[in-house]
Tab-separated table of C-alpha atoms in Angstrom:
chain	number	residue	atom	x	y	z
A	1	UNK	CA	-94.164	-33.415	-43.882
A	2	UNK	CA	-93.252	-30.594	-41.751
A	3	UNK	CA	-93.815	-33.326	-38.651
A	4	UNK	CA	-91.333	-35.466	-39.762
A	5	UNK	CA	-89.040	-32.631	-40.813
A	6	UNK	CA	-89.252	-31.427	-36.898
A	7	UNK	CA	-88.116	-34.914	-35.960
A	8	UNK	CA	-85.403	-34.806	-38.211
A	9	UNK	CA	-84.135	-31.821	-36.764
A	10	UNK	CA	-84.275	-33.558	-33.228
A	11	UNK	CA	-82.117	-36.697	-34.778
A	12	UNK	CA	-79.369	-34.260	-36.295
A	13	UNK	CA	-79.287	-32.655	-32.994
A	14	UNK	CA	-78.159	-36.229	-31.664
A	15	UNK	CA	-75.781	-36.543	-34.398
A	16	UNK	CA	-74.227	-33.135	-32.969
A	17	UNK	CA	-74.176	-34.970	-29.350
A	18	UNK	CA	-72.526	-38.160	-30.918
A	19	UNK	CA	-69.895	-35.972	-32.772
A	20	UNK	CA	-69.097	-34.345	-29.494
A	21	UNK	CA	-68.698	-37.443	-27.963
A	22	UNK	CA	-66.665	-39.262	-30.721
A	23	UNK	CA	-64.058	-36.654	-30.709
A	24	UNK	CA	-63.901	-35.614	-27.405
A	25	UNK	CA	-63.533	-39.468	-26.262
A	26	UNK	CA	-61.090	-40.250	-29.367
A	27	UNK	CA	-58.959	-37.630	-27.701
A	28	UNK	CA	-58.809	-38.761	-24.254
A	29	UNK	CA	-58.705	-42.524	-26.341
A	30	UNK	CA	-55.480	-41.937	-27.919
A	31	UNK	CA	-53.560	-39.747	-25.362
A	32	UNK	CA	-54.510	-42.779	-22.853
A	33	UNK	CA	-53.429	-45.248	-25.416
A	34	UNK	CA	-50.362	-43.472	-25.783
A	35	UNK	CA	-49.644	-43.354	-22.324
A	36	UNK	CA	-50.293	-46.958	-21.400
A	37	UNK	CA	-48.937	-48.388	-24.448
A	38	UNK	CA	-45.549	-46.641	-23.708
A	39	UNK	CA	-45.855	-47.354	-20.067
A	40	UNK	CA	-46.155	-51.333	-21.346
A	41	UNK	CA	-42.692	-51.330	-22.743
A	42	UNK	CA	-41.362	-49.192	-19.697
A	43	UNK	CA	-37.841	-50.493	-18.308
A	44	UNK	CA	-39.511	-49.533	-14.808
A	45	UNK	CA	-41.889	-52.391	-13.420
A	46	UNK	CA	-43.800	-49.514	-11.349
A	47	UNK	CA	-44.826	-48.055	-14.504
A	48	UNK	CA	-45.432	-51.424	-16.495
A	49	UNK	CA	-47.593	-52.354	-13.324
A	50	UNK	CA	-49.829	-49.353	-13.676
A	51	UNK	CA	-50.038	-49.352	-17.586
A	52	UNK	CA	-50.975	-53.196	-17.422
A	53	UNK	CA	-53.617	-52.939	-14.015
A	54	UNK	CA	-55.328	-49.722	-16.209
A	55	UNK	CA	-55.432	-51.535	-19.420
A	56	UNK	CA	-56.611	-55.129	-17.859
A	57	UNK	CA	-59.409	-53.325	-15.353
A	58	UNK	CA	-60.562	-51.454	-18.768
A	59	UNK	CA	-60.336	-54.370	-21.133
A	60	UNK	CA	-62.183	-56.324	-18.513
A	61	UNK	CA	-65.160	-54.358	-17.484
A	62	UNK	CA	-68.510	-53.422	-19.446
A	63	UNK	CA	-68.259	-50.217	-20.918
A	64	UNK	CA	-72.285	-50.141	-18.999
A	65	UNK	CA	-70.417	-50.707	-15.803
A	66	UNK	CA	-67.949	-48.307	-16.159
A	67	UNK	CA	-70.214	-46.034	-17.392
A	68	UNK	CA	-72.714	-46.227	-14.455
A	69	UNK	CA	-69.724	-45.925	-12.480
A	70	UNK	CA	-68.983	-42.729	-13.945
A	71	UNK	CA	-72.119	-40.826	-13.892
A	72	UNK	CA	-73.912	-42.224	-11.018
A	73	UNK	CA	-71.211	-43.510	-8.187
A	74	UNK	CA	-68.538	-41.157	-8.846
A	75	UNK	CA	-70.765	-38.593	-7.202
A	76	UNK	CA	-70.716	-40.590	-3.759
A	77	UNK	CA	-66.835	-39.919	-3.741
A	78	UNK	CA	-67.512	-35.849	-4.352
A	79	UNK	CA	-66.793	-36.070	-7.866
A	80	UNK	CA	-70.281	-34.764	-9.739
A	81	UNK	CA	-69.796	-35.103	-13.868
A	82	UNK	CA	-72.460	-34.055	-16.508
A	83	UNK	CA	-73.684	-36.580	-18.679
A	84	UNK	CA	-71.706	-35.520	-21.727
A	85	UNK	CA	-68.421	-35.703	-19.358
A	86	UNK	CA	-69.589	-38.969	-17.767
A	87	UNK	CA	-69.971	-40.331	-20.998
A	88	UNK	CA	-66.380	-39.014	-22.757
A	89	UNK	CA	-64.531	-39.980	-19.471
A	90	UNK	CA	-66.136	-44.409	-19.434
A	91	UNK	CA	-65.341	-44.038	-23.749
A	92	UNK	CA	-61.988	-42.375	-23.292
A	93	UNK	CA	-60.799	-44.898	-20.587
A	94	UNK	CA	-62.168	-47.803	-22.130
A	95	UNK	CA	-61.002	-47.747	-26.281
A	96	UNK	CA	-58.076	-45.648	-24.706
A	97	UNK	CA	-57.004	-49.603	-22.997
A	98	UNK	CA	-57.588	-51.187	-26.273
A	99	UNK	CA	-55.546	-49.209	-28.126
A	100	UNK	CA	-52.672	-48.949	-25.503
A	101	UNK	CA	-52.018	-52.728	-26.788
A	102	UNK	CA	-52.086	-51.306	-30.432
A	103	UNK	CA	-49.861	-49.246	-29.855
A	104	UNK	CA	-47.373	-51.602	-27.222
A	105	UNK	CA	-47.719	-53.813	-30.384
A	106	UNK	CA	-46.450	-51.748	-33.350
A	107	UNK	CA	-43.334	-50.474	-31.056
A	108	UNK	CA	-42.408	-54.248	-30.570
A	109	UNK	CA	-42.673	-54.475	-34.280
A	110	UNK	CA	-39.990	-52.331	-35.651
A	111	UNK	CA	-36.892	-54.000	-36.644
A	112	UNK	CA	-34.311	-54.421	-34.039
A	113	UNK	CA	-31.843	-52.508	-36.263
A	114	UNK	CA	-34.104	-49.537	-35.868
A	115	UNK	CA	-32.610	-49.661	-31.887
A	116	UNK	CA	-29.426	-50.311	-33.083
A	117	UNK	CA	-29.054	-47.227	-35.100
A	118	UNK	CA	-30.133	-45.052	-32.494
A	119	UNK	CA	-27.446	-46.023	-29.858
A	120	UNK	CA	-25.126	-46.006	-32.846
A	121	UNK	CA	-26.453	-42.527	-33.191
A	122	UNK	CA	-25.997	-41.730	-29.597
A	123	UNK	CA	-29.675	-40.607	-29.034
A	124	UNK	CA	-31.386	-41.675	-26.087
A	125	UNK	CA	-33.591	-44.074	-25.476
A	126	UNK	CA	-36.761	-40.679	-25.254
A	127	UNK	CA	-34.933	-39.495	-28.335
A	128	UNK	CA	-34.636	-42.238	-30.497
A	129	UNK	CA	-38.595	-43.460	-29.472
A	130	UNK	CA	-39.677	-40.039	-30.286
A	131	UNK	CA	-37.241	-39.335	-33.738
A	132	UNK	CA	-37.083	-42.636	-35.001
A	133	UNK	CA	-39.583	-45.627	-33.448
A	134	UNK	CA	-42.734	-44.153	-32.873
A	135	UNK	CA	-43.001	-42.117	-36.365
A	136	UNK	CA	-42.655	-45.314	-38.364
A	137	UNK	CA	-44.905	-47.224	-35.380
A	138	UNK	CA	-47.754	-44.805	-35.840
A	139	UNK	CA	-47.819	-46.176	-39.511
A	140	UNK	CA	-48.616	-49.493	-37.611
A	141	UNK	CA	-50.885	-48.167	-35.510
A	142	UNK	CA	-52.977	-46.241	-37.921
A	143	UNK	CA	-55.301	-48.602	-39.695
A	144	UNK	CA	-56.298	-50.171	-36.018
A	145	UNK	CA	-56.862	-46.942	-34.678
A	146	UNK	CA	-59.542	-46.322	-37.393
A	147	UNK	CA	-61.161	-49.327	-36.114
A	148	UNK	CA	-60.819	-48.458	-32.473
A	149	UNK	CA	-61.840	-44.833	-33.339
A	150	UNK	CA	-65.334	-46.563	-34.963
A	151	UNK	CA	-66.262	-48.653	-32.201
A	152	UNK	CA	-65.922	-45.682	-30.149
A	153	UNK	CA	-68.317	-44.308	-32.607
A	154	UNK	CA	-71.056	-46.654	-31.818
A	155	UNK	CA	-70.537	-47.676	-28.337
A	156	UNK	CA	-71.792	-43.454	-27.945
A	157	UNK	CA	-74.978	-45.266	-28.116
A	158	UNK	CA	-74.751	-46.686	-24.401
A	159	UNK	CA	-74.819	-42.792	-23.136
A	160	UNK	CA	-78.620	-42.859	-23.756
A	161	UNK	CA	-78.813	-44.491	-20.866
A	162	UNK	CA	-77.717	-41.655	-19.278
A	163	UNK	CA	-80.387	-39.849	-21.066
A	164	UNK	CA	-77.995	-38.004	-22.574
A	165	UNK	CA	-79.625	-36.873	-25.705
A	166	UNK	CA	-77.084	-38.583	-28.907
A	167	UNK	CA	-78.548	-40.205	-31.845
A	168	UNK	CA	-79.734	-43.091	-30.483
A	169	UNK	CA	-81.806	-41.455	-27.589
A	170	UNK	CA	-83.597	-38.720	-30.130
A	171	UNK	CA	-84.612	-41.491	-32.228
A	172	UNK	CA	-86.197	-43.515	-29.221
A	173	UNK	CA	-87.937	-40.056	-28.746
A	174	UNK	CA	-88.913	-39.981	-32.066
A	175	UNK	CA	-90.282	-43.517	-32.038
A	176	UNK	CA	-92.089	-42.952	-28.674
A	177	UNK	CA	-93.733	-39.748	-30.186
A	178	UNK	CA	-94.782	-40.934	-33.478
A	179	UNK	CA	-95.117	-45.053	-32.838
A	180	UNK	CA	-93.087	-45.146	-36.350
A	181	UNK	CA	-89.874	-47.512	-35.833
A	182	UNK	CA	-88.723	-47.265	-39.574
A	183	UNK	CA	-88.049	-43.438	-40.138
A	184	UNK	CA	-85.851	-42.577	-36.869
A	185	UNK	CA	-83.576	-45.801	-37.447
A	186	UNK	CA	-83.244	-45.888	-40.531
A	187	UNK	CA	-82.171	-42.579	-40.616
A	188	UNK	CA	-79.529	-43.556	-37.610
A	189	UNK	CA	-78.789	-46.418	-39.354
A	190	UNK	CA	-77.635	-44.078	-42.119
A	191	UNK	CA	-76.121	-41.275	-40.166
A	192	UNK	CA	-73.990	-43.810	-37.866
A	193	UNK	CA	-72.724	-45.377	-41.560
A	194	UNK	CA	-71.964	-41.733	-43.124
A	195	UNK	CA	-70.213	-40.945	-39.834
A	196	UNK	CA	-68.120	-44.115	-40.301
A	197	UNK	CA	-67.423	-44.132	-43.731
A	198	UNK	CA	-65.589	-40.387	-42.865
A	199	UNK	CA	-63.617	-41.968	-40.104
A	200	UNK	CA	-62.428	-44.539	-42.776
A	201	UNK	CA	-61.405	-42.247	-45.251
A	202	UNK	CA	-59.625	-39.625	-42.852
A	203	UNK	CA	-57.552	-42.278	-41.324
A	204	UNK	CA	-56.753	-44.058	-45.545
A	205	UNK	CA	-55.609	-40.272	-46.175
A	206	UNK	CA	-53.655	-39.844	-43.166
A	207	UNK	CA	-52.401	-43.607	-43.703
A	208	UNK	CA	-50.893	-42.524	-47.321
A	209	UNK	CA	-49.688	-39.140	-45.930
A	210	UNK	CA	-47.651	-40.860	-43.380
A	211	UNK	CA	-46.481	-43.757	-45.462
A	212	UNK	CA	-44.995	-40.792	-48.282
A	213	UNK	CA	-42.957	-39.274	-45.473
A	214	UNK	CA	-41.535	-42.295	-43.498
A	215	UNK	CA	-38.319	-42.673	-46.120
A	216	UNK	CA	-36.948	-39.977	-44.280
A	217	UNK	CA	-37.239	-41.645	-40.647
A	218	UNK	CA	-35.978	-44.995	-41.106
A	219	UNK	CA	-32.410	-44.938	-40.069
């Protein structure tokens, strides 16, 4: 019993590693997604040009690929990362492209007489995206970025090739050590689920919070 306990405590180490990387890459995810998404509906083709070659190259590449890229051939161009940053960095950049088209998507879908308003407002076009178009297209957004926000969860799992030590590596440990496959993924099976289920509900309750205030946006 106190085996097994010790092997626990290595797979809730991995959780810890998994957190890290869920947040930290959900971060870089969204401000990327933000960024690109924007840059999508840009009335300047330089910037639509970038926004659409960074999405496409990300949307189009194996997140193993741009991974290995990461950790083992950005070195060659003097750029050395750690596994945990190697691993953030190919998460970040790739559900950061998928989500740039969530986002391009919901600020195509308010009403044209949202626009309308502001110029018959006299805000500018920065002003009445920030006040008035992107509040009520985050409410768009939101339930998408959940998902995005849980595949980012599991794809953590590719950093164990890496041998960067997240849930998925400790329990290969754990297997290796004790030749039992059942114990270390089930309990990964679980932990992944739990870890899901809390992205679900944060994003319903954030969802509902947003959805309470947006009376006072529309225009």
């Amino acid at each position: 019993m106190t085996q097994w306990s010790g092997y626990l405590g290595l797979i809730l180490q991995g959780a810890l590693v998994t957190i890290e990387l869920t947040l930290m890459g959900s971060v870089l995810a969204l401000i990327m997604a933000f960024l690109a998404g924007i840059g999508r509906v840009s009335r300047f083709f330089v910037i639509r040009a970038l926004a659409t070659t960074y999405i496409e190259f990300f949307r189009g590449t194996s997140i193993f690929v741009q991974l290995f890229w990461a950790y083992f051939v950005l070195p060659f161009a003097g750029l050395s990362l750690t596994p945990l940053q190697a691993g953030v960095l190919a998460l970040g950049l790739n559900v950061g492209a998928y989500a740039a088209e969530v986002v391009r998507g919901a600020i195509l879908s308010i009403g044209r007489e949202q626009y309308e308003a502001c110029t018959a407002l006299n805000l500018g076009r920065w002003q009445g995206m920030r006040h008035v178009i992107l509040p009520q297209a985050l409410l768009v957004m939101l339930p998408t970025f959940g998902n995005n926000a849980i595949e980012l969860l599991k794809a953590t799992s590719v950093v164990s090739l890496i041998s960067l030590a997240d849930l998925t590596f400790q329990a290969q440990v754990v297997r290796s050590q004790t030749g039992s496959t059942l114990m270390p993924f089930v309990s990964v099976l679980v932990i992944y689920f739990g870890l899901a289920l809390i992205i679900s509900w944060g994003i319903r309750s954030l969802e509902r919070r947003m959805a309470r205030g947006l009376d006072g946006v529309r225009v």
